[in-house]
CSV table of C-alpha atoms in Angstrom, one decimal:
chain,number,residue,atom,x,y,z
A,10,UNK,CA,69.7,34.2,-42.9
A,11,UNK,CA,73.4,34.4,-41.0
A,12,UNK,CA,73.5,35.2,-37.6
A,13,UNK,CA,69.9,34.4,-37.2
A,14,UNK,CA,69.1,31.0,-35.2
A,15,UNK,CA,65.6,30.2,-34.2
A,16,UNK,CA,65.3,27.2,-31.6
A,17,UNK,CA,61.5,26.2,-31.2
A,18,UNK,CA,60.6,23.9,-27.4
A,19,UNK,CA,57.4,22.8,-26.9
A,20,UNK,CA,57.1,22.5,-23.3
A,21,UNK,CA,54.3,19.7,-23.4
A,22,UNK,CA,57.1,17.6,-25.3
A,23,UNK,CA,61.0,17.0,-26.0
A,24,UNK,CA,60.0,14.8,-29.0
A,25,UNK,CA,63.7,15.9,-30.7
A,26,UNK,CA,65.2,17.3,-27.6
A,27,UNK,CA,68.1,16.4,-28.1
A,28,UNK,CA,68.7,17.9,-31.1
A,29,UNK,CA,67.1,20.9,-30.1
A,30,UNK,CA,70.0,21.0,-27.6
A,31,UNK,CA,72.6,20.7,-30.0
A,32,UNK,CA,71.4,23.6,-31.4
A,33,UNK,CA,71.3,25.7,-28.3
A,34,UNK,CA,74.8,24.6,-27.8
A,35,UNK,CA,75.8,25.7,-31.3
A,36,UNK,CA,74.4,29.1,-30.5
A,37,UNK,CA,76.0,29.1,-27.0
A,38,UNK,CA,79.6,28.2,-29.0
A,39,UNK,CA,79.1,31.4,-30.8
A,40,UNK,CA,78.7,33.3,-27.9
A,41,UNK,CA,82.4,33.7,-27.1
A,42,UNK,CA,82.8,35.3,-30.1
A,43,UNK,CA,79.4,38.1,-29.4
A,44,UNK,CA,81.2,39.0,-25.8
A,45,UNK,CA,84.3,40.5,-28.0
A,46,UNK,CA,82.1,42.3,-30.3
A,47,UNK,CA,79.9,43.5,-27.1
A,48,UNK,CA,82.5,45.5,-25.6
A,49,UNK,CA,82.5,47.7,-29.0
A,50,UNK,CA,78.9,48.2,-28.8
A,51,UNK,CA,78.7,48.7,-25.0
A,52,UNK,CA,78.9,52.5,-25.4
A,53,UNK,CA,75.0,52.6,-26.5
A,54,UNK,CA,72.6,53.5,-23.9
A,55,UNK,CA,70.4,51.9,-21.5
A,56,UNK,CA,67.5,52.7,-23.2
A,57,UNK,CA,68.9,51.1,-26.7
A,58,UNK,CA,66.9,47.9,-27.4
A,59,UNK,CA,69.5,46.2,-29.1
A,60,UNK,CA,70.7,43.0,-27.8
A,61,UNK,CA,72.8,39.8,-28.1
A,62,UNK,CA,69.8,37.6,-27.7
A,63,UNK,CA,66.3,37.6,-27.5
A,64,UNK,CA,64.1,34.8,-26.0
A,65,UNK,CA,60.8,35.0,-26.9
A,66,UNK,CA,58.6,33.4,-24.3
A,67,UNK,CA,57.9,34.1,-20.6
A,68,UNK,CA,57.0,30.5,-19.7
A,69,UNK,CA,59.5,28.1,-17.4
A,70,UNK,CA,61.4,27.4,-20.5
A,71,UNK,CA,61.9,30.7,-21.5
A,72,UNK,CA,62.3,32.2,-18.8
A,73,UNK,CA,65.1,29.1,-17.3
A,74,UNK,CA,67.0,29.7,-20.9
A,75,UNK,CA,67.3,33.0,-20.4
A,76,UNK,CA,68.8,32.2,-16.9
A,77,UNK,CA,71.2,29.8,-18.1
A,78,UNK,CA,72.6,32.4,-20.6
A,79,UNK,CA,73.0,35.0,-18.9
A,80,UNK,CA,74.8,33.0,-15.9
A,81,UNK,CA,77.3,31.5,-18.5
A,82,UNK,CA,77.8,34.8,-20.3
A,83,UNK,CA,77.2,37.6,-17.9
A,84,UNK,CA,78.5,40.1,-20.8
A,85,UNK,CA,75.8,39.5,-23.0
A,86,UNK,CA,72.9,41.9,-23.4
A,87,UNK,CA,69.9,39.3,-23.2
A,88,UNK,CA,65.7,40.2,-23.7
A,89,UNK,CA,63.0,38.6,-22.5
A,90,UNK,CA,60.0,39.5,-24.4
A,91,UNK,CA,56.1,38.1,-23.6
A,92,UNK,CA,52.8,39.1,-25.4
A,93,UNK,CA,50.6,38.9,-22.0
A,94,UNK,CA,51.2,41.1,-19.0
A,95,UNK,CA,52.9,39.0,-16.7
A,96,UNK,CA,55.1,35.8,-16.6
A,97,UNK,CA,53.7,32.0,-16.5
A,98,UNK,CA,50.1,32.9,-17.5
A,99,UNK,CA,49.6,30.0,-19.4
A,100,UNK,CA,51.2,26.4,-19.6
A,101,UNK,CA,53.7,27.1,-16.8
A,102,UNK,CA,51.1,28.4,-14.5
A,103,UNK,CA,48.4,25.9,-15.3
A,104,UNK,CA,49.7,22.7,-14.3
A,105,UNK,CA,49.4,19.9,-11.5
A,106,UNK,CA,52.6,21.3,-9.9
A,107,UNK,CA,53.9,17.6,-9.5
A,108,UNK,CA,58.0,17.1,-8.9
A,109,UNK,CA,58.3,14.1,-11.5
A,110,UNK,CA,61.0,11.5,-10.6
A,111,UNK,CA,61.3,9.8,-13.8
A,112,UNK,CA,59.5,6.2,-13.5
A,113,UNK,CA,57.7,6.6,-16.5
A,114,UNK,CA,59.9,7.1,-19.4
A,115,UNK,CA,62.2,4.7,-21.6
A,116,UNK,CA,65.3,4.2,-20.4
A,117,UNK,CA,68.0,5.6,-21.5
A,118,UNK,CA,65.6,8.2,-23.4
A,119,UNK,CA,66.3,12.2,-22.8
A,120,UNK,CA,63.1,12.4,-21.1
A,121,UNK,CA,64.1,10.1,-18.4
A,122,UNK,CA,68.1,11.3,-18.0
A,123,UNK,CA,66.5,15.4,-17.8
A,124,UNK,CA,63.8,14.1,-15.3
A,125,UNK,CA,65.9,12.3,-13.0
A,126,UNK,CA,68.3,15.0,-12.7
A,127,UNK,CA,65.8,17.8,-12.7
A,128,UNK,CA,64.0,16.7,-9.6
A,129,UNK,CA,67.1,17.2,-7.8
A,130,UNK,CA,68.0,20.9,-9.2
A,131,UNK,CA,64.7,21.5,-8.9
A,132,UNK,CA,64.8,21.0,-5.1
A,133,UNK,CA,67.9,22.4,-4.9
A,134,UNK,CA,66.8,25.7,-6.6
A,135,UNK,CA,64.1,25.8,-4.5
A,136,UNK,CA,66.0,25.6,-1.0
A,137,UNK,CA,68.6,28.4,-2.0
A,138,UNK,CA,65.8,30.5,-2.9
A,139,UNK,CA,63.3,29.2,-0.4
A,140,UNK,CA,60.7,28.4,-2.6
A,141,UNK,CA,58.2,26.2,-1.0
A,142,UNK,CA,57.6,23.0,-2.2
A,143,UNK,CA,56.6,19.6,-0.4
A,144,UNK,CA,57.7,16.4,-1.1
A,145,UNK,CA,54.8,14.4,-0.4
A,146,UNK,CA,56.0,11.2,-2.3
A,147,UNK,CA,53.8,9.0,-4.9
A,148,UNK,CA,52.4,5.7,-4.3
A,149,UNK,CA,51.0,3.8,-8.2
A,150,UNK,CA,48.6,1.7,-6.8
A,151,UNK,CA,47.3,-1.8,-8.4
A,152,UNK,CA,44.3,-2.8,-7.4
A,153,UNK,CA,43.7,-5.6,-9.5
A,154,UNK,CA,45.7,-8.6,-10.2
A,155,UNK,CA,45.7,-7.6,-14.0
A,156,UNK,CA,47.6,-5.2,-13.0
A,157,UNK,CA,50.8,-6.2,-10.8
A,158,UNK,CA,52.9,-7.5,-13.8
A,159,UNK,CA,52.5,-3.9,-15.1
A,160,UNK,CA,53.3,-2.4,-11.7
A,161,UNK,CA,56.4,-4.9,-11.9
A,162,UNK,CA,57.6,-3.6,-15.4
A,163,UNK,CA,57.5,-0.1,-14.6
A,164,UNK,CA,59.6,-0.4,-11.1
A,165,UNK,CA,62.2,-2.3,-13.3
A,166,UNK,CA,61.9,1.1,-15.6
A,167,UNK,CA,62.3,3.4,-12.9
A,168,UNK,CA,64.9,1.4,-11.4
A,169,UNK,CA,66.9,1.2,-14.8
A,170,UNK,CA,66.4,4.9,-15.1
A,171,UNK,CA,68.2,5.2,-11.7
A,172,UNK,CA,64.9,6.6,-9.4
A,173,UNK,CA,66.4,7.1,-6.1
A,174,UNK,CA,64.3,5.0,-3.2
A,175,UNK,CA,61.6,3.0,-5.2
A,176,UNK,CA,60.1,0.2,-3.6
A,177,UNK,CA,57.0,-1.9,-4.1
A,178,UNK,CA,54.9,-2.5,-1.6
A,179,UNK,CA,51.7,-4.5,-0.1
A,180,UNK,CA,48.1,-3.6,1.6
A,181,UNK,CA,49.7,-3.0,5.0
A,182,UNK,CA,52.5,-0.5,3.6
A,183,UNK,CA,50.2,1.0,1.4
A,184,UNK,CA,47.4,2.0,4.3
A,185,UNK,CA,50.4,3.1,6.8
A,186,UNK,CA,51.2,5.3,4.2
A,187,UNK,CA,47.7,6.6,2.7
A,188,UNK,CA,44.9,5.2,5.1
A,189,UNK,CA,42.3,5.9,2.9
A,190,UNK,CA,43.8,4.0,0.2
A,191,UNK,CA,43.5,0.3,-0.5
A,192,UNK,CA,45.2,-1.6,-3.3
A,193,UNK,CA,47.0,-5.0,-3.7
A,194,UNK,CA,50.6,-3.6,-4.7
A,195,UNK,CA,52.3,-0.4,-5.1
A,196,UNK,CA,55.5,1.6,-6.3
A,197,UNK,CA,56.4,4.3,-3.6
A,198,UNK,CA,58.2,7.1,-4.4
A,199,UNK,CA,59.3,8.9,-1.8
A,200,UNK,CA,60.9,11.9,-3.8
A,201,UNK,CA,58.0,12.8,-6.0
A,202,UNK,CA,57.0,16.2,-4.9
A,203,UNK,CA,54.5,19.4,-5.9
A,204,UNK,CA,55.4,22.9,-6.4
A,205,UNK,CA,54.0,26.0,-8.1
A,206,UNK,CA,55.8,25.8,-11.4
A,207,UNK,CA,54.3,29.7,-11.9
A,208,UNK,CA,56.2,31.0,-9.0
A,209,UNK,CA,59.0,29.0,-10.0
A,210,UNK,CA,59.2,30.9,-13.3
A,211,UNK,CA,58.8,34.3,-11.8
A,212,UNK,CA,61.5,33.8,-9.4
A,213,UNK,CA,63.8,32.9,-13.0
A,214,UNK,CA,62.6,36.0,-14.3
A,215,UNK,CA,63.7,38.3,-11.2
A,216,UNK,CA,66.8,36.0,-11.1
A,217,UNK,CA,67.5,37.4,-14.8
A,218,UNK,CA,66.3,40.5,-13.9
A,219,UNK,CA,68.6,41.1,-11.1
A,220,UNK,CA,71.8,39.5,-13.4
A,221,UNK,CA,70.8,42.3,-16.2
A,222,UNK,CA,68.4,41.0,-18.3
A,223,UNK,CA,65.6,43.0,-19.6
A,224,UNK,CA,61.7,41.6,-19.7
A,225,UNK,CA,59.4,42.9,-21.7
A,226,UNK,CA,55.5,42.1,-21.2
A,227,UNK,CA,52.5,42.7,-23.7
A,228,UNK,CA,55.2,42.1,-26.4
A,229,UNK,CA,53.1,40.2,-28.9
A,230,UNK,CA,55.8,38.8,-31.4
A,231,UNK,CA,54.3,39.4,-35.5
A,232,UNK,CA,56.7,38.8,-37.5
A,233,UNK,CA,61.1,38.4,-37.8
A,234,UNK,CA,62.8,40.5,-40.3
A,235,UNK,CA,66.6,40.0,-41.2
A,236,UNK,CA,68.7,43.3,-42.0
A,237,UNK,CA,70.9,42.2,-45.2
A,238,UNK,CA,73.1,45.5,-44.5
A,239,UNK,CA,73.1,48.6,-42.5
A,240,UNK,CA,72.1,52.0,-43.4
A,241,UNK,CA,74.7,54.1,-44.8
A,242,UNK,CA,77.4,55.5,-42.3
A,243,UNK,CA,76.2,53.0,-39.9
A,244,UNK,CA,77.3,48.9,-38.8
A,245,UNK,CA,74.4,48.4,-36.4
A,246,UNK,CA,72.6,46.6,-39.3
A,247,UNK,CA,75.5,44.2,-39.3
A,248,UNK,CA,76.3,44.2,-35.5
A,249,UNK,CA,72.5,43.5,-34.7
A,250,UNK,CA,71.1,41.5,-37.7
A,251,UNK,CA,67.6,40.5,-36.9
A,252,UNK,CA,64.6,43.0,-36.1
A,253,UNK,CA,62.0,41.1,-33.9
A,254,UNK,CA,58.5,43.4,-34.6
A,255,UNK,CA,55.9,43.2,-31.5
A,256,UNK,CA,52.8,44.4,-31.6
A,257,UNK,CA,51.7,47.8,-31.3
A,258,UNK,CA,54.5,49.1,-33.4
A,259,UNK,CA,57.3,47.4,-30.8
A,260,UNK,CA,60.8,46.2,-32.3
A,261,UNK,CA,63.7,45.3,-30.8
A,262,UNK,CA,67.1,44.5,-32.6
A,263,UNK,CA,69.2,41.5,-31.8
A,264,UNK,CA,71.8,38.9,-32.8
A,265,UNK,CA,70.2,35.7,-32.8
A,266,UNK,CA,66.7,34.5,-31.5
A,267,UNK,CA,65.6,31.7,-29.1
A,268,UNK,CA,61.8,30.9,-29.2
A,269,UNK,CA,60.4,29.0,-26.3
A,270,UNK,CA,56.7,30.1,-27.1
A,271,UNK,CA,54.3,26.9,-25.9
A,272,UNK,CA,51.4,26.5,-27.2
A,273,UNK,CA,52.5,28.9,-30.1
A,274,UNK,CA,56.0,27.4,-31.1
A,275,UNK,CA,54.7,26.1,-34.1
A,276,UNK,CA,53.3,29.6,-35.3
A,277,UNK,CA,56.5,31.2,-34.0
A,278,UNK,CA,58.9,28.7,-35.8
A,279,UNK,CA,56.4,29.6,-39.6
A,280,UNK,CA,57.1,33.1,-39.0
A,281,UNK,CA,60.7,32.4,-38.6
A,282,UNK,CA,60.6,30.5,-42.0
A,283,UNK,CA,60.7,27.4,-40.4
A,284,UNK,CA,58.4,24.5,-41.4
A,285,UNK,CA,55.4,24.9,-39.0
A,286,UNK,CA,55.1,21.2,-39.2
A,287,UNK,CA,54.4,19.0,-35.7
A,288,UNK,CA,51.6,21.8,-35.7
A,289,UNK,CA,50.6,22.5,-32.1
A,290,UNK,CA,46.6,20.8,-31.4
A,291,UNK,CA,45.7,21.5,-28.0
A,292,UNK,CA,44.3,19.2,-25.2
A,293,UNK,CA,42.5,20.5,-22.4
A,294,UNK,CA,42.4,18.5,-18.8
A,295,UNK,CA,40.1,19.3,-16.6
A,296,UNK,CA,40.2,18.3,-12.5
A,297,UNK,CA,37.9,18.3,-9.8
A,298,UNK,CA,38.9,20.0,-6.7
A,299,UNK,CA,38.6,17.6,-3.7
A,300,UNK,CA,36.1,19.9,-0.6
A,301,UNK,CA,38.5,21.4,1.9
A,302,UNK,CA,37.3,19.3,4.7
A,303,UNK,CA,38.4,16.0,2.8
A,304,UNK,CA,41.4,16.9,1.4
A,305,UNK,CA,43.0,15.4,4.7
A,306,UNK,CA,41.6,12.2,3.4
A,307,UNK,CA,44.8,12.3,1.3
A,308,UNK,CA,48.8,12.5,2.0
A,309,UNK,CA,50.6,12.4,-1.2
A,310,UNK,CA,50.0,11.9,-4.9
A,311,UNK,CA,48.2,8.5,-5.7
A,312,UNK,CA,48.1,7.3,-9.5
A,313,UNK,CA,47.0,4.2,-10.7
A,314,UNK,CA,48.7,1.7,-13.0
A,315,UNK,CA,48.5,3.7,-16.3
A,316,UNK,CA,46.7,1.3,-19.0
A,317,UNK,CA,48.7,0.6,-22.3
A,318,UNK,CA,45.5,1.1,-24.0
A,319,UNK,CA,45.9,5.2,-23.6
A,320,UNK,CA,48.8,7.5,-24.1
A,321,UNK,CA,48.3,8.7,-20.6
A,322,UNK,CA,49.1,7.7,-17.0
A,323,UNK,CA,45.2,8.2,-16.1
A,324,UNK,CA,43.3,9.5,-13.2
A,325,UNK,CA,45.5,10.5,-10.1
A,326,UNK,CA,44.8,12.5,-6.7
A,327,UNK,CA,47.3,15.3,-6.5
A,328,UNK,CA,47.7,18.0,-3.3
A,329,UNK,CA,49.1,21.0,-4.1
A,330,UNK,CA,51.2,23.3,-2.5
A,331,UNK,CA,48.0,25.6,-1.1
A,332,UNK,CA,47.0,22.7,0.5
A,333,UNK,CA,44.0,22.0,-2.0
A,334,UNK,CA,43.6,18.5,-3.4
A,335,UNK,CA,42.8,17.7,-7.1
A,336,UNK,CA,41.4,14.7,-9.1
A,337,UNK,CA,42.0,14.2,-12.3
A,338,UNK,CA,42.7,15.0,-15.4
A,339,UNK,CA,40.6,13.8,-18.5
A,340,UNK,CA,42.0,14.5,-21.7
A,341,UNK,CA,39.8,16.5,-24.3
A,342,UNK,CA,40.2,18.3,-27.7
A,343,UNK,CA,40.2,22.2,-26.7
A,344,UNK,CA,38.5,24.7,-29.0
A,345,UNK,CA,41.1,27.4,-28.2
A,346,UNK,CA,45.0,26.9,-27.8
A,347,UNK,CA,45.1,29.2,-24.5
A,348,UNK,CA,41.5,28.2,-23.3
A,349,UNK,CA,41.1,27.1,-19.7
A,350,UNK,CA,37.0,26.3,-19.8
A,351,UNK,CA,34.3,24.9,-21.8
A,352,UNK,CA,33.4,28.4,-23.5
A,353,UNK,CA,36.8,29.5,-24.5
A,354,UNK,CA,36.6,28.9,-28.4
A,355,UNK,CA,38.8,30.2,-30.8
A,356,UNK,CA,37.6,29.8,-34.9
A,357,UNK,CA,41.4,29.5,-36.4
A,358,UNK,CA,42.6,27.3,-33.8
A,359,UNK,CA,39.9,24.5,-34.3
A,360,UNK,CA,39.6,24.9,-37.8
A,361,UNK,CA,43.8,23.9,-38.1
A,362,UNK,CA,43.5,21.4,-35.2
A,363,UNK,CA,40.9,19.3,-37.3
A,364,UNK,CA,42.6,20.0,-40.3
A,365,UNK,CA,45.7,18.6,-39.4
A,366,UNK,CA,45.8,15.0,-39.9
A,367,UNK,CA,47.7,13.5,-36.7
A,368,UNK,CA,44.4,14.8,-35.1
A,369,UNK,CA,42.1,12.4,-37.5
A,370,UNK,CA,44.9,9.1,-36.1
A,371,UNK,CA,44.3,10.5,-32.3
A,372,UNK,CA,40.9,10.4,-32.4
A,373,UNK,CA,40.6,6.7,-34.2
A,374,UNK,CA,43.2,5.7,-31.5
A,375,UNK,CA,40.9,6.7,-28.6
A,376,UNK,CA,37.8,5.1,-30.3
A,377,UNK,CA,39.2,2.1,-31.2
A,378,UNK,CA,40.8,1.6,-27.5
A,379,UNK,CA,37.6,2.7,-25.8
């Protein structure tokens, strides 16, 4: 399969990130080499859907992939393609919106380097391009003595992973800052912030859009097909080995291929002939949405002290950029990959989440920690 390189991101995850990256930077390496051959190719028409490379994907990172590629090789003729009818409909546009500043996370882990540094592009994307955002700041509250030596340990973390402006705190800090809000300790962070992560991800795909790119929605990717040699009297086979089929009898030609599909990497990366194995079993969280005339009851985002007993940091008041307050989220096994309520139930979806045996070692974890 030369010339074809599938790269798979699960945005709920860099679980093997870094390698991931490595292979994003092989591709980019082999770039240099694509802008020679464009020039020979350039004299095909705008309409010709032949490309350098195709992301498929129209979520955050997608859509910020196809942003970096274009910037560093302007020359390149770059897709987008997307099977619904607009950008961010699903993980990047159903989110809390929160600015992370990297407490959480090992140190010296990708997670915690990426985190750190991308709260400060992130605000910096968002003033050039005068995105709104607030940074509201976090305060992870103990309100138990159980649970100071826990609070201790993770300021140490977010210290080692270089947090800008942590401090711990006591009740009279705590209520000057969040009045409603009483605890015995707590970790401020002044730089946590929320923004719309959807409109984020539109403004990357008018950003590509207005460097060159090309997006194409209700592009359902079906399948990958690699052209072993080009018809005769012709070089485009070899020039533009891969045919990426779309639904409704779609296609587009291209070098290589970058997947960034979500919730559907792992379907994406199978029909690449990839192994489809971590298979993708999707969690729902739901929130309640604080009344409008309380939601001054609450300045920035509160969390607790997660407990080691679950894999997650637990329930936490978060305002959002509309000026709504949430509560939440619990964690539960959704009957549809894309489903966003109680009803939304797809049959092939559950039937391979409770297949799959990680999902068998989730649930006994939960039980036997409850």
């Amino acid at each position: 399969m030369a010339g074809f390189t599938t790269i798979c991101r699960h945005l709920s995850g860099l679980g093997g990130g870094l390698k991931e990256m490595k292979k994003l930077m092989g591709v980019t390496n082999c770039l240099n080499k694509c802008q020679q051959q464009h020039r020979a190719a350039s004299s095909k028409t705008a309409e010709s859907k032949d490309y350098d490379i195709c992301i498929v994907g129209g979520g955050i990172v997608g859509l910020a992939t196809a942003q970096e590629l274009i910037g560093r090789h302007p020359q390149l003729k770059l897709a987008v393609v997307e099977k619904e009818n607009q950008l961010a409909r699903h993980q990047s546009g159903h989110n809390s919106g929160v600015i992370h500043a990297g407490i959480y996370y090992a140190p010296g882990s990708l997670k915690a380097k990426l985190c750190v540094e991308g709260l400060e592009l992130a605000y910096k994307y968002c003033d050039k391009h005068n995105i709104p955002y607030k940074k509201c700041g976090k305060l992870i509250v103990a309100v138990d003595p159980e649970e100071i030596p826990r609070l201790e340990n993770l300021y140490k973390r977010g210290q080692q992973n270089n947090v800008k402006d942590l401090r711990i705190i006591g009740p009279e800090e705590i209520r000057e800052m969040e009045p409603h809000c009483k605890g015995l300790k707590a970790i401020t962070s002044p730089h946590t912030g929320i923004v719309d992560w959807g409109v984020v991800t539109k403004h990357y795909g008018k950003n590509f859009e207005a460097q060159g790119g090309d997006i194409f929605c209700d592009y359902e990717v079906k399948g990958f097909r690699v052209n072993k040699e080009s018809k005769a009297g012709e070089q485009s086979g070899l020039q533009y080995p891969v045919t990426v089929h779309g639904s409704k009898g779609k296609s587009i030609r291209c070098r290589y291929v970058v997947t960034c599909g979500g919730l559907f990497a792992d379907r994406l990366a199978q029909l690449s002939g990839c192994n489809p194995v971590p298979r993708i079993v999707p969690f729902r969280g739901d929130y309640l949405l604080l009344k409008p005339e309380k939601c001054h009851l609450v300045n920035g985002n509160i969390y607790p002290v997660p407990n080691p007993r679950f894999p997650w940091l637990g329930v936490h008041l978060t305002p959002r950029v509309d000026g709504s307050v949430w509560l939440g989220p619990n964690a539960i096994l959704s009957f549809k990959r894309e489903g966003y309520s109680m009803m939304d139930f797809s049959l092939r979806d559950v039937v391979e989440s409770i297949s799959f045996r990680s999902v068998m070692f989730v649930c006994m974890f939960v039980c036997l920690s409850l």
